[in-house]
Coordinates of C-alpha atoms (C1' of nucleotides) in Angstrom, one line a residue:
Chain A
X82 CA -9.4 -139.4 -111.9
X83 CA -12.6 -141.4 -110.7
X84 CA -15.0 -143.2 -113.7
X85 CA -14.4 -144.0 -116.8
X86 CA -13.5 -142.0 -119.4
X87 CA -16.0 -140.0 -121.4
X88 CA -15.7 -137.4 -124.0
X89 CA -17.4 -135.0 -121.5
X90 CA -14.5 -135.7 -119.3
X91 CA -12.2 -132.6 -121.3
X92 CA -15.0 -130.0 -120.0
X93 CA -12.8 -128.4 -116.7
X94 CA -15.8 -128.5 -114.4
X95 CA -16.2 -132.4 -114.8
X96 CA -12.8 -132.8 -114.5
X97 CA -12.3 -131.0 -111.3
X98 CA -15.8 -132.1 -109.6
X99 CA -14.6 -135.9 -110.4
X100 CA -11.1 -135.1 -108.9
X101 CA -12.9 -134.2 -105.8
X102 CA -15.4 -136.3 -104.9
X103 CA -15.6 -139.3 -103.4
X104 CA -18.1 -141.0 -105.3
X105 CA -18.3 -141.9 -109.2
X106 CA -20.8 -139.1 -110.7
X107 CA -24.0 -140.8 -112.7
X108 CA -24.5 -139.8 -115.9
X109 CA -27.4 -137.1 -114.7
X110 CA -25.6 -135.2 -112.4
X111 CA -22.9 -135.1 -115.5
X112 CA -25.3 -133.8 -117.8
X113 CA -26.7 -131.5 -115.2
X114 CA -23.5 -129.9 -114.8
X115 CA -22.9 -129.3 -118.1
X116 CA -26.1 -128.2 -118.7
X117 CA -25.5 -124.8 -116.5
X118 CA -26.0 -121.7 -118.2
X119 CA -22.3 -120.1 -118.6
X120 CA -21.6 -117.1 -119.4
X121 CA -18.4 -116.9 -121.3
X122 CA -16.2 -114.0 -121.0
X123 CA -11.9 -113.6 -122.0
X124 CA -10.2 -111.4 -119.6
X125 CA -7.1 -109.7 -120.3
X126 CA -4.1 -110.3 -118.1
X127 CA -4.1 -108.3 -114.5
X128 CA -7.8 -107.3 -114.6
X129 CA -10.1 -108.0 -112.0
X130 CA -12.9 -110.5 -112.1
X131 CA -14.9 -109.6 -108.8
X132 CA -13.2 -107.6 -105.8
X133 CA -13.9 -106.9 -102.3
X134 CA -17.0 -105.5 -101.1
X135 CA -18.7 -106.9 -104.2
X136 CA -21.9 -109.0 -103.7
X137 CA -22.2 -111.1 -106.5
X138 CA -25.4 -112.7 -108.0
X139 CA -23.2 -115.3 -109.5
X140 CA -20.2 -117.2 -109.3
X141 CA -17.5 -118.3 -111.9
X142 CA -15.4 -121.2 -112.7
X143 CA -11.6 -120.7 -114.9
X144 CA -11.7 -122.6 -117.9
X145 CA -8.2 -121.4 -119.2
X146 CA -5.8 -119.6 -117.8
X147 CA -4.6 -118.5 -114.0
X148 CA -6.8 -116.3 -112.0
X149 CA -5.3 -115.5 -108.2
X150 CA -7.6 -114.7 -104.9
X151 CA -5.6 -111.4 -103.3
X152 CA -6.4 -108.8 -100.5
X153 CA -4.8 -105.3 -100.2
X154 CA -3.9 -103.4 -97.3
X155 CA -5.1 -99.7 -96.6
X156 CA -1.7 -99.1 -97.9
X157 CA -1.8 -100.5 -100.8
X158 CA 0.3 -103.6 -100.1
X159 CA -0.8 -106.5 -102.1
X160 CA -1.3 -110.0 -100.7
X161 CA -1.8 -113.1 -103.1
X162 CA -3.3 -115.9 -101.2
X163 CA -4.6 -119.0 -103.9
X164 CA -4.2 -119.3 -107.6
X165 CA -7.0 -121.0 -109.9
X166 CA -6.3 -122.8 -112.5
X167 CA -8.8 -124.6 -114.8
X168 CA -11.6 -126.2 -113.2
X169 CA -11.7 -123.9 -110.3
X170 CA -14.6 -122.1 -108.6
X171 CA -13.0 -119.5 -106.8
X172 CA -15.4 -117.6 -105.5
X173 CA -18.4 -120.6 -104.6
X174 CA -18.7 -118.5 -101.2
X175 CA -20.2 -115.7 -102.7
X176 CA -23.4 -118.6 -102.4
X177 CA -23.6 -118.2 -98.8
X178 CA -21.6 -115.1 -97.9
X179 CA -22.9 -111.8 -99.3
X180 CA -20.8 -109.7 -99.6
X181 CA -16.8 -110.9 -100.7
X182 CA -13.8 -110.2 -98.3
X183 CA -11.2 -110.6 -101.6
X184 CA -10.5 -109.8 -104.9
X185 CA -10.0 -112.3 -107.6
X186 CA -7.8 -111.5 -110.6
X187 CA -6.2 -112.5 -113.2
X188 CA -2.8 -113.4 -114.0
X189 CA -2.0 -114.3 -117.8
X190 CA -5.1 -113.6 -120.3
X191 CA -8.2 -115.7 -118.5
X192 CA -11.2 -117.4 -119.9
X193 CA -13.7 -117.5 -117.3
X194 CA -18.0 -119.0 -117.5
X195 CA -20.3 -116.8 -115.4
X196 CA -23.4 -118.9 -113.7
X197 CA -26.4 -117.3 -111.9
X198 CA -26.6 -118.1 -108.0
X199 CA -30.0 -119.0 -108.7
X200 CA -28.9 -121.6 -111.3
X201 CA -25.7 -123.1 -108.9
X202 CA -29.0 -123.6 -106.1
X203 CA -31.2 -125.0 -108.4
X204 CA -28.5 -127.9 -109.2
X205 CA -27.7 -128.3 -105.6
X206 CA -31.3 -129.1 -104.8
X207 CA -31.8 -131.4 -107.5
X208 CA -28.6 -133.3 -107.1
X209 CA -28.0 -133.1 -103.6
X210 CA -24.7 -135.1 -103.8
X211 CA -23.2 -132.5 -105.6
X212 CA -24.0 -130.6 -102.2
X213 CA -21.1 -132.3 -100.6
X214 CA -18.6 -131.8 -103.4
X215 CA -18.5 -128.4 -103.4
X216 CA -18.5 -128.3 -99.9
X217 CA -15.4 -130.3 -100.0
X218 CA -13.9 -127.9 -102.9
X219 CA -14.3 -125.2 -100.8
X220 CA -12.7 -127.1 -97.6
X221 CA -9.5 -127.9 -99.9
X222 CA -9.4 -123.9 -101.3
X223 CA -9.5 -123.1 -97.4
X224 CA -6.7 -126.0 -96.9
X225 CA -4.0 -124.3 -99.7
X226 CA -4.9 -121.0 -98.0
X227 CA -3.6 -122.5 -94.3
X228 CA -0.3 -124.7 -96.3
X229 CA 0.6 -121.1 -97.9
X230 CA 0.1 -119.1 -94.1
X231 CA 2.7 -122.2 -92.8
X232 CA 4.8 -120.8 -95.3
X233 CA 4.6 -117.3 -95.4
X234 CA 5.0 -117.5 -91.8
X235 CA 7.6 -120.1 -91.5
X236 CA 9.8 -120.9 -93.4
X237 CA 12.5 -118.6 -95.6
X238 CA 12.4 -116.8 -99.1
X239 CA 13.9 -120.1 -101.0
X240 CA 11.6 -122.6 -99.2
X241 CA 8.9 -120.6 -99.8
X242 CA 8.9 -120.1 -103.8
X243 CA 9.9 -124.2 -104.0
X244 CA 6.6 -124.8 -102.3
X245 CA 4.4 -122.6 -104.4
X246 CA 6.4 -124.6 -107.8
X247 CA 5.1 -127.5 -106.0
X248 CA 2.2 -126.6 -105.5
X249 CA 1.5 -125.4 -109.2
X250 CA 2.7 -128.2 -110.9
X251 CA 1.2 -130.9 -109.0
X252 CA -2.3 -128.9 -109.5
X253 CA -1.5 -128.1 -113.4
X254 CA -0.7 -131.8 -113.4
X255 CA -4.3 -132.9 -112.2
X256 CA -5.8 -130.8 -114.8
X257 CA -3.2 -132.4 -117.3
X258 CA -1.1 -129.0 -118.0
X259 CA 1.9 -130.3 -116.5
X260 CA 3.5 -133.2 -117.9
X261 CA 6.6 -133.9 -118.0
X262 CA 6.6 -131.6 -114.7
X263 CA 7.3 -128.3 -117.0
X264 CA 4.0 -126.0 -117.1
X265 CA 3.2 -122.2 -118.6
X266 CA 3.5 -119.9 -115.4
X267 CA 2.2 -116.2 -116.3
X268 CA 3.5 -114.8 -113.4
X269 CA 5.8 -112.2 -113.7
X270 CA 8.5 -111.9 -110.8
X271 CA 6.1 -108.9 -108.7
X272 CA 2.9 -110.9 -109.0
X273 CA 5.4 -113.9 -107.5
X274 CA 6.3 -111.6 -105.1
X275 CA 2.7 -110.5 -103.8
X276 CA 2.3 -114.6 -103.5
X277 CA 5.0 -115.0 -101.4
X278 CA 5.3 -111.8 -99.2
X279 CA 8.5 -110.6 -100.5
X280 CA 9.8 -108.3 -102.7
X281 CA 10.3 -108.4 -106.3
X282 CA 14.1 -107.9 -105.6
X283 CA 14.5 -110.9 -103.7
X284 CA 12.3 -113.2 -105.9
X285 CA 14.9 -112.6 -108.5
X286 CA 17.3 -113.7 -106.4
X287 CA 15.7 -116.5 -104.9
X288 CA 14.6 -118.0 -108.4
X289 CA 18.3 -117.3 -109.3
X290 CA 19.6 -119.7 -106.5
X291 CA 16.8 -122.2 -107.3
X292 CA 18.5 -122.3 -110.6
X293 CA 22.0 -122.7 -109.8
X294 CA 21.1 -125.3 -107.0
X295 CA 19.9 -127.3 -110.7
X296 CA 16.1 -127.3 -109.4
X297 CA 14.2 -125.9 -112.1
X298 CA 14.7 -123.7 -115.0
X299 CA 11.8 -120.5 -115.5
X300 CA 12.3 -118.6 -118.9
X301 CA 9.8 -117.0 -121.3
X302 CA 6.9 -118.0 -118.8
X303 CA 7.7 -121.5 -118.4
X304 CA 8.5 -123.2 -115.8
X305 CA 10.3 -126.7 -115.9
X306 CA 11.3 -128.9 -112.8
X307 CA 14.8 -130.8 -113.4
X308 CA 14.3 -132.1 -110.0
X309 CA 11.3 -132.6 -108.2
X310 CA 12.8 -134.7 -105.5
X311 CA 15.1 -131.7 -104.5
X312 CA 12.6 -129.4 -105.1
X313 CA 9.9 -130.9 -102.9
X314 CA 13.1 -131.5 -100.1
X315 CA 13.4 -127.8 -100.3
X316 CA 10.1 -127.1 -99.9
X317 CA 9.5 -129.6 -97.5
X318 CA 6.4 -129.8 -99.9
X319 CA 3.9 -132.8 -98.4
X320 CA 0.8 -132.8 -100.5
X321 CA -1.9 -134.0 -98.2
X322 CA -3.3 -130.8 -97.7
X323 CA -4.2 -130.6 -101.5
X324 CA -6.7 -133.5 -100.3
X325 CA -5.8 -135.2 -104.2
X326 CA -7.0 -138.9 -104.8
X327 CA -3.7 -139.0 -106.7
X328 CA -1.1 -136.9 -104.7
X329 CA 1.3 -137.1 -107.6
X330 CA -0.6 -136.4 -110.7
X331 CA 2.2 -134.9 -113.2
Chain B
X159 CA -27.0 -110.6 -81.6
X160 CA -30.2 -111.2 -83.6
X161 CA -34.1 -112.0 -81.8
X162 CA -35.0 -111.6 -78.2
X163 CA -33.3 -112.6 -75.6
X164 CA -34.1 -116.1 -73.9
X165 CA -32.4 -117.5 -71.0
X166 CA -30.8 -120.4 -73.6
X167 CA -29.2 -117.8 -75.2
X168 CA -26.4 -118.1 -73.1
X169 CA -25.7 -121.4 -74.6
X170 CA -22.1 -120.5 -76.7
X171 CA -23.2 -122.7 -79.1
X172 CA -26.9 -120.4 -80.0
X173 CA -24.4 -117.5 -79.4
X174 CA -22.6 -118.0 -81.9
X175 CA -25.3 -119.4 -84.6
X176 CA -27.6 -116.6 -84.2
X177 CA -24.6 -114.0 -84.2
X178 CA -24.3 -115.8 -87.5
X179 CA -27.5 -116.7 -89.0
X180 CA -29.2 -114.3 -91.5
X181 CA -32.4 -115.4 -90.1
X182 CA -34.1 -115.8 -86.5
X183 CA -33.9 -119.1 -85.2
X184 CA -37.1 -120.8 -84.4
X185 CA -38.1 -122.6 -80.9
X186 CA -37.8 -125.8 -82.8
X187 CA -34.2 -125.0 -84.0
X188 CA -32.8 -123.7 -81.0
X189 CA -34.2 -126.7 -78.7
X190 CA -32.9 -129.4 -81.2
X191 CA -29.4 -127.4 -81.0
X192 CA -29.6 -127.1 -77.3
X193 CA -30.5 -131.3 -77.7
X194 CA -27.4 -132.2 -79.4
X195 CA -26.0 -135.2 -77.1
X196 CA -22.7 -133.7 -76.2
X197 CA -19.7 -135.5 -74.5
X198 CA -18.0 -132.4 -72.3
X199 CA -14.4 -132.5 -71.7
X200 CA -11.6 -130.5 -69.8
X201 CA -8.4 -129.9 -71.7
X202 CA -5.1 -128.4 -69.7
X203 CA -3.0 -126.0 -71.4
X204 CA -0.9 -126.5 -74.2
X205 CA -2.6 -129.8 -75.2
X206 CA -4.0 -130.8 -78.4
X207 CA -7.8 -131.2 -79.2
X208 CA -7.3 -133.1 -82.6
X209 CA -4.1 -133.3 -84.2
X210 CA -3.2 -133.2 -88.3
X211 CA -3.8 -136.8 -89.8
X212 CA -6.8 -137.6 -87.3
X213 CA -9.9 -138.9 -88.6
X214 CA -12.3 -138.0 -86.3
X215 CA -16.0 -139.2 -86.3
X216 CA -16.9 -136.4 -84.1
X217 CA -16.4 -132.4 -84.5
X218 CA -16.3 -129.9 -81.2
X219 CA -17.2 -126.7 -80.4
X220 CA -15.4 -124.5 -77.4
X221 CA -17.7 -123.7 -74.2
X222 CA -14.6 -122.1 -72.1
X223 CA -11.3 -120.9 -72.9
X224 CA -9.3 -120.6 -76.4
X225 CA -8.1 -122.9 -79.0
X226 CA -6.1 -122.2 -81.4
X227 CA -5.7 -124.2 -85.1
X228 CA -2.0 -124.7 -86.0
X229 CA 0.3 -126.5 -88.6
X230 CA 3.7 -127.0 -88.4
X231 CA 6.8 -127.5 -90.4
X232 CA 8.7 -130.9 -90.6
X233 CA 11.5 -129.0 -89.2
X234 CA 9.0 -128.2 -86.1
X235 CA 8.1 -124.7 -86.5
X236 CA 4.8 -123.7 -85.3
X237 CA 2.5 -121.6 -87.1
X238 CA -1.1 -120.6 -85.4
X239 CA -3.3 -119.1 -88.1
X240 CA -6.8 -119.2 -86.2
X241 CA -7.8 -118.7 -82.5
X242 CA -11.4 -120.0 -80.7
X243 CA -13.5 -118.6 -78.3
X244 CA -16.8 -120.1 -77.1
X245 CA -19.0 -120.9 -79.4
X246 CA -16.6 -121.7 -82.0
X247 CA -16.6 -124.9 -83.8
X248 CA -13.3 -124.9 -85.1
X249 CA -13.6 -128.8 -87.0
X250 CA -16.6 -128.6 -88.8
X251 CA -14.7 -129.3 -91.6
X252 CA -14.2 -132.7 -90.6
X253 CA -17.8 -133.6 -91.7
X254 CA -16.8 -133.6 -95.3
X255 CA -12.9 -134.2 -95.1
X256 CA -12.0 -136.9 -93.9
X257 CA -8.5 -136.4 -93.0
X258 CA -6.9 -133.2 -90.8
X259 CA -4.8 -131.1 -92.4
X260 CA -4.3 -129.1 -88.9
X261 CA -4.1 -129.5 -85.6
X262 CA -6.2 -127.6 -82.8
X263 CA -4.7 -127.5 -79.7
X264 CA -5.6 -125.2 -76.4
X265 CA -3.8 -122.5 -75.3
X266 CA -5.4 -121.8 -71.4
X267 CA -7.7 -124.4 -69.6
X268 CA -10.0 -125.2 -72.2
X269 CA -13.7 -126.8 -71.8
X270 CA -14.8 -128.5 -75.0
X271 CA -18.0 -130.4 -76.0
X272 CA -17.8 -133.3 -78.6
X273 CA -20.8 -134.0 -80.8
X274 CA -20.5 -137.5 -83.2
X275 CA -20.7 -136.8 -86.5
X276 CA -23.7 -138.2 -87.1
X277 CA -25.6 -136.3 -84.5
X278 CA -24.9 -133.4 -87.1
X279 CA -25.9 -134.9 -90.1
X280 CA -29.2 -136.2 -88.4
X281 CA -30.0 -132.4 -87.2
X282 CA -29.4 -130.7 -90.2
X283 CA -31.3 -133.0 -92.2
X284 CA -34.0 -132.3 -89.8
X285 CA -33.3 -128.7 -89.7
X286 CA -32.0 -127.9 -93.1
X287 CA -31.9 -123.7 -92.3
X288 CA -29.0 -124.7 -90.2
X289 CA -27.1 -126.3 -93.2
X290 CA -26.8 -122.6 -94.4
X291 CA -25.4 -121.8 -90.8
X292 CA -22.7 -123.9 -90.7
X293 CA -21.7 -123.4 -94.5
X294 CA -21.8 -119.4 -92.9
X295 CA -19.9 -120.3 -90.1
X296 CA -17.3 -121.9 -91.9
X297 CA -16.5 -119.8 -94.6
X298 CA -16.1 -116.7 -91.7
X299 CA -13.6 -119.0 -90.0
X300 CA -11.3 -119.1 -93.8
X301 CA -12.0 -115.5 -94.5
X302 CA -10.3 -114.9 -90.8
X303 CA -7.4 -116.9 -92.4
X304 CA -7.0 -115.2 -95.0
X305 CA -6.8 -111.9 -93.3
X306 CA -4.3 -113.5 -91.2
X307 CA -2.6 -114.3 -94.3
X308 CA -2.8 -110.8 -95.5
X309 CA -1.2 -109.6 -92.0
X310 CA 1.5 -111.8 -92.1
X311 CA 2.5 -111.5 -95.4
X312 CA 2.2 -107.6 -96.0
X313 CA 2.2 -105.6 -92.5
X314 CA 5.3 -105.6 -89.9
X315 CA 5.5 -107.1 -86.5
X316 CA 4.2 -103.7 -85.0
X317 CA 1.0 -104.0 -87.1
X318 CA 0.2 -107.5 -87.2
X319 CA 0.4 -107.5 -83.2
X320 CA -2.1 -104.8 -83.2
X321 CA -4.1 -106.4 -85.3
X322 CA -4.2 -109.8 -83.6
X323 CA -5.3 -107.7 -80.4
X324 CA -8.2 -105.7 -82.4
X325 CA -9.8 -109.3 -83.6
X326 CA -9.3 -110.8 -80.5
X327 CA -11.3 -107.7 -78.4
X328 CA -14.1 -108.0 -81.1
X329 CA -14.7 -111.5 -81.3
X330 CA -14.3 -111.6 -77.8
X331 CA -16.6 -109.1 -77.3
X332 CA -19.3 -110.7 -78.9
X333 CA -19.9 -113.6 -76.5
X334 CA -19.6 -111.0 -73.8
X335 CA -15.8 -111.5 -73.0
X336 CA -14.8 -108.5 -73.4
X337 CA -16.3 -105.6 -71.4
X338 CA -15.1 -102.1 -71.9
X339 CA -12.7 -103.6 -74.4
X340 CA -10.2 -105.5 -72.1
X341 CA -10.6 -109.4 -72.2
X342 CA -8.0 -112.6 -70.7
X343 CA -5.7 -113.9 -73.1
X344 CA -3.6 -116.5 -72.5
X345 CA -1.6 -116.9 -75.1
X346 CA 2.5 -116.1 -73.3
X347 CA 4.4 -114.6 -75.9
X348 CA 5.8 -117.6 -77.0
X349 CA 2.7 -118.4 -78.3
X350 CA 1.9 -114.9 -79.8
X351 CA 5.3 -115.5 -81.8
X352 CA 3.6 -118.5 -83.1
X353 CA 0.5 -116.7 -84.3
X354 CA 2.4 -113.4 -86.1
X355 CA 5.2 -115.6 -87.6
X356 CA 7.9 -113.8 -85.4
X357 CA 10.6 -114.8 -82.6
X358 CA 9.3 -114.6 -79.1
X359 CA 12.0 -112.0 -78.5
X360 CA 10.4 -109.9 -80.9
X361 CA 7.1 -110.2 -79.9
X362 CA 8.3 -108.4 -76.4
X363 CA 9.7 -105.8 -78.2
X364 CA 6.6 -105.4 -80.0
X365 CA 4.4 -105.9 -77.1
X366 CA 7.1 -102.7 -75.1
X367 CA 6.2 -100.8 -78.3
X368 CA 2.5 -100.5 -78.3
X369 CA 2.7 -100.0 -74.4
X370 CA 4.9 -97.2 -75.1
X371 CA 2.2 -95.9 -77.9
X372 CA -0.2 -95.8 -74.8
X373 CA -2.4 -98.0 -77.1
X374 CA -2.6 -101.1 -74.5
X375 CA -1.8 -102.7 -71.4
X376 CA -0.9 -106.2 -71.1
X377 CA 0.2 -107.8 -68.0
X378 CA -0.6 -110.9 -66.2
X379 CA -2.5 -112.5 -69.2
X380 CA -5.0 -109.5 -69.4
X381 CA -5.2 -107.2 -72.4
X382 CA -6.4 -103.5 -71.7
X383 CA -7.1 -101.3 -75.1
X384 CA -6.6 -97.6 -74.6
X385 CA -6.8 -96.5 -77.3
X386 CA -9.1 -98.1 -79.3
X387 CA -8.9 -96.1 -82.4
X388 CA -4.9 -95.7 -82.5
X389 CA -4.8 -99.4 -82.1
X390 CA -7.2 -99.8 -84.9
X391 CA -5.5 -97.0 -86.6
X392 CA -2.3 -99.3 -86.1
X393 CA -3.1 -102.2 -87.0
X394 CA -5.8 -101.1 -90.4
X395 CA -7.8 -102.8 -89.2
X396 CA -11.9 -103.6 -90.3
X397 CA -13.8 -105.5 -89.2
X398 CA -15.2 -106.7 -92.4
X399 CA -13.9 -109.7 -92.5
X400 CA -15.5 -111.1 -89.9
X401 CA -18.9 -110.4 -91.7
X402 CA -20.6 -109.5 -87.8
X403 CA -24.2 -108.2 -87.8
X404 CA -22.3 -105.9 -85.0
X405 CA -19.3 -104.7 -86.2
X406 CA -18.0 -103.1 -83.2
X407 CA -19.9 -105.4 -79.8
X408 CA -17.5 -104.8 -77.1
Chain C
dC10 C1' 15.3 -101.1 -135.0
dG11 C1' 13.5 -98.6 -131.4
dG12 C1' 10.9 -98.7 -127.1
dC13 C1' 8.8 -100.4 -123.1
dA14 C1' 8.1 -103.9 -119.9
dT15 C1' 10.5 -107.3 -117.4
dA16 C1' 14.6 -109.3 -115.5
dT17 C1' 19.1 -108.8 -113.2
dT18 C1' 22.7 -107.2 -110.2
dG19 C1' 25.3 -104.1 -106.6
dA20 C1' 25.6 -101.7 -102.4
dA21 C1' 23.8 -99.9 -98.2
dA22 C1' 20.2 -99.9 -94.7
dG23 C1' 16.8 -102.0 -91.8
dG24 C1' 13.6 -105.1 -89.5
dG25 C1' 13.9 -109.3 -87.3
dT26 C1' 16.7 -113.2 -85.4
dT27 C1' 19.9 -115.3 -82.5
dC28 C1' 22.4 -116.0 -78.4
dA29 C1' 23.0 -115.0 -73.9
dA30 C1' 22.2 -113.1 -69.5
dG31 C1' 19.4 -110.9 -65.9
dG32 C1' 14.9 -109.6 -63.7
dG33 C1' 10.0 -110.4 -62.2
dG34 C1' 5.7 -112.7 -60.3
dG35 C1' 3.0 -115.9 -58.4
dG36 C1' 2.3 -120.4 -56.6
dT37 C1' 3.9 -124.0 -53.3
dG38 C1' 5.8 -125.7 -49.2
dG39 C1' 7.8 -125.1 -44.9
Chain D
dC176 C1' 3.7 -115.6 -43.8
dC177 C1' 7.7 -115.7 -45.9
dA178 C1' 11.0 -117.9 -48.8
dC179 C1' 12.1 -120.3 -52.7
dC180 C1' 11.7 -121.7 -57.3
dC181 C1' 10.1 -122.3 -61.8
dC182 C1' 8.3 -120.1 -65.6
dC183 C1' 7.9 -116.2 -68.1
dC184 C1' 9.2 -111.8 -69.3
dT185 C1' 12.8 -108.3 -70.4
dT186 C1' 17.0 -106.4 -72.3
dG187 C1' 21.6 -106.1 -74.9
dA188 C1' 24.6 -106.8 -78.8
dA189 C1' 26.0 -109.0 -83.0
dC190 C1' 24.4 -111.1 -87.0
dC191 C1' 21.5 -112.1 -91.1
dC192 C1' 17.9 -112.3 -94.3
dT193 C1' 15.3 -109.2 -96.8
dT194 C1' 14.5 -104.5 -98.3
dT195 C1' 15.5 -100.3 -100.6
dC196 C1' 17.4 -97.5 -104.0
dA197 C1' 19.5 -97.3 -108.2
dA198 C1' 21.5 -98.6 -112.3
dT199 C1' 22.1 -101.8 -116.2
dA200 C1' 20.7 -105.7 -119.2
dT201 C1' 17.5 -108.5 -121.8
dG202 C1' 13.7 -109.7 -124.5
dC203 C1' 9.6 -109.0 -127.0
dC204 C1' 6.5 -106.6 -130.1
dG205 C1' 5.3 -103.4 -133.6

DNA sequence: CGGCATATTGAAAGGGTTCAAGGGGGGTGG
DNA sequence: CCACCCCCCTTGAACCCTTTCAATATGCCG
C-alpha cells in the first residue's frame, strides 16, 4: 500500500502495519518488526485460540487462515462479531486490558505467531511510531465492530449477508486474497449465521436469493462476486469505516 | 473508586480516570488533568455533538447529561450502539483517526467540555501513565459495543431491554447517579428503539412487560429497579464487561 | 461405495413490524 | 388556576420476516 516494494513486504504483519499507517515505515522499524519472537502454532478449524476470562501474557497475529472474535450468551447462543484475516492482531487489547471479554476462534484450519507482551512493549518503546499504528488498528477493529451493530440492528437478512461479502472481499483484497473479487470463505452456513444473528435456516435462504438475484456464486468454500455494484447497492456497503488508504483494493 | 477522597474528585473527568486506572493518580497527574484548558458548552436535546465525516481537532468529554454514539443507514435508520454519562469521553478516538465513522449526538440537555487535540498530546507526553488510561478507557468503551452486539444479535427484545437498563444503573451508579438503583434517563422510547434495534411500538410493549414482571418502574423519564436480581436474571447480565474495580457501585 | 457433515427445502408457528387510533401529562398562556 | 395543546405513551389488529421442526438431498473423504 505505502513504500516501495520490498521482499519483506509478503510477511502479513508488514503488510497490514503499512496498510495502516500514515507514514512510510524506515527500514528499522521494518526489521524490528520482523525481528519479534513468534511463536508459530497451526490450529485446526473451530478451535479456540484464547477465550473469555483469559488473561493472556501475549498476543497473536493470523498469518493464514480466518480466525473470528465471538461472545456467547449464558445460554449458549453464539454471537460472531469481527473476522481476521492475515495480518491481523486480534486480540492487541489483551496489552492493556487484563483480562479478555471474548473468545477468538477459528474458522477454516489457522496458522497463527504467538509474541510475548513483554516483547510487543519493548518494540513500542523503542519505536514509538509504531505506538500510533496499533492504536489506529485497534480504532479500525473497533470501527467494523460498530458497521456490523448498524447491521445486525438495522437492516434485513439479505442486506445483512451482502455487507459482510463486502466486507470480506474488500479486506481479502488488501491482503491480496481476493482478486478477481472471488476469495476462499471457510465458513460454513451456522458459523455465517452466528455472524449475522440469524439462523442457519435463513442463511440458506438468504444466500439462495443472493444467487438468483445474479450477485455472487458460493460453492465448495468459495465465494465469487459477479456483481459488486449490486452487491455493494444491496448492502448499502460504504467502506469508510474500514479506514483503507485504498477503499477498493480487490 | 480507587485512593482517598479529595474534594477534586468530583471532577467527572478524575471520576472516571481513577475508576479506570490500575494505579493511584499522583497530585501532579490529577492537577495537570484538572488544568486541561477546556471550552464548556450546552447542547439541547436531540442535537449532535460531532457528526460521521467530521474531522475534529478537538475530542470532549460529558460533564452533565447523556450522549449517545450512533450510525445510521443511507436509508435513515438509526442505530445507537453506546450511551455517555459524565466523565465519558466518547471521541478519543479522534486523536488517531482522523475521520468519524459515527456520530455522537445528546439525548437530554447535555453539558460538554471540549479540549484541542493538542492539549492531549501535550499532557500525555508530560504524563505518560495516563497514555495507559486512555488506551484503558478506550478499549472499555469497544468491549461495551460489543456486548451490545452480542445483545442485539442473540437475546430478544424482552432481554436486551433489560439489559440496557442493568448497564445503565451500573455505569450510572458509579459517578453517583444512581442511588438505591433508580437513576434519570432520558432516552423516550423512540430513542430506546434506536438503541435495541426494535420499533418504538415494541419497545412499549416491552417496557409493559418488565413492569408487569414487577422488575421496574419507568415513568416520567425515571427508571426504578425492583428487582435487581430478576432484572439481572433477565437480562444475563455481568458486569464483566465493563472491567469496573466495583462491579456492583449503585 | 458407504457414511457423515453440510446444504436445501417445506410447512407451520412466532416475535416483531406496520398502520392506525385513542389516551395521558406537563408546560404555557390566558 | 385552569384550560389547552403538543408530545409522548399506549393499545389493537393484520401482516411479515424469521424461526422452528422435520425431512430430504448433496458432496466429500476414506
Amino acid at each position: 500500500m505505502t513504500g516501495t516494494l520490498h521482499q519483506n513486504d509478503k510477511h502479513p504483519f508488514v503488510r497490514k502495519i503499512e496498510s495502516i499507517a500514515l507514514f512510510t515505515l524506515t527500514d528499522d522499524e521494518r526489521a524490528a518488526l520482523l525481528a519479534l519472537p513468534l511463536q508459530m502454532t497451526q490450529f485446526e478449524a473451530y478451535q479456540d485460540i484464547v477465550r473469555e476470562g483469559d488473561r493472556p501474557a501475549r498476543c497473536f497475529a493470523v498469518f493464514e487462515g480466518i480466525a473470528c472474535t465471538y461472545k456467547t450468551t449464558l445460554g449458549g447462543k453464539r454471537q460472531v462479531m469481527a473476522y481476521h484475516v492475515a495480518g491481523d492482531i486480534p486480540d492487541i487489547q489483551s496489552l492493556h486490558l487484563k483480562v479478555l471479554d471474548i473468545s477468538i476462534g477459528t474458522v477454516g484450519p489457522c496458522r497463527v505467531g504467538f509474541v510475548q507482551h513483554d516483547a510487543v512493549r519493548a518494540l513500542l518503546r523503542a519505536f514509538p511510531r509504531l505506538d500510533d499504528v496499533l492504536w489506529r488498528a485497534t480504532l479500525i477493529d473497533a470501527a467494523m465492530v460498530r458497521e456490523w451493530m448498524l447491521n445486525t440492528g438495522r437492516r434485513d437478512a439479505y442486506a445483512r449477508m451482502a455487507h459482510l461479502f463486502c466486507e470480506l472481499v474488500i479486506r481479502l483484497g488488501v491482503v491480496g486474497l481476493a482478486p478477481d473479487r472471488s476469495c476462499e470463505m471457510p465458513m460454513i452456513q451456522p458459523e455465517l449465521a452466528d455472524a449475522l444473528g440469524i439462523t442457519p435456516v435463513h442463511v440458506n435462504r438468504t444466500i439462495r436469493d443472493l444467487k438468483e438475484a445474479g450477485l455472487i456464486t458460493l460453492r465448495s468454500r468459495r465465494l465469487i462476486v459477479h456483481d459488486w455494484e449490486g452487491l455493494k447497492a444491496a448492502a448499502e456497503f460504504d467502506p469508510a469505516y474500514l479506514h483503507l488508504t485504498d477503499p477498493d483494493p480487490a
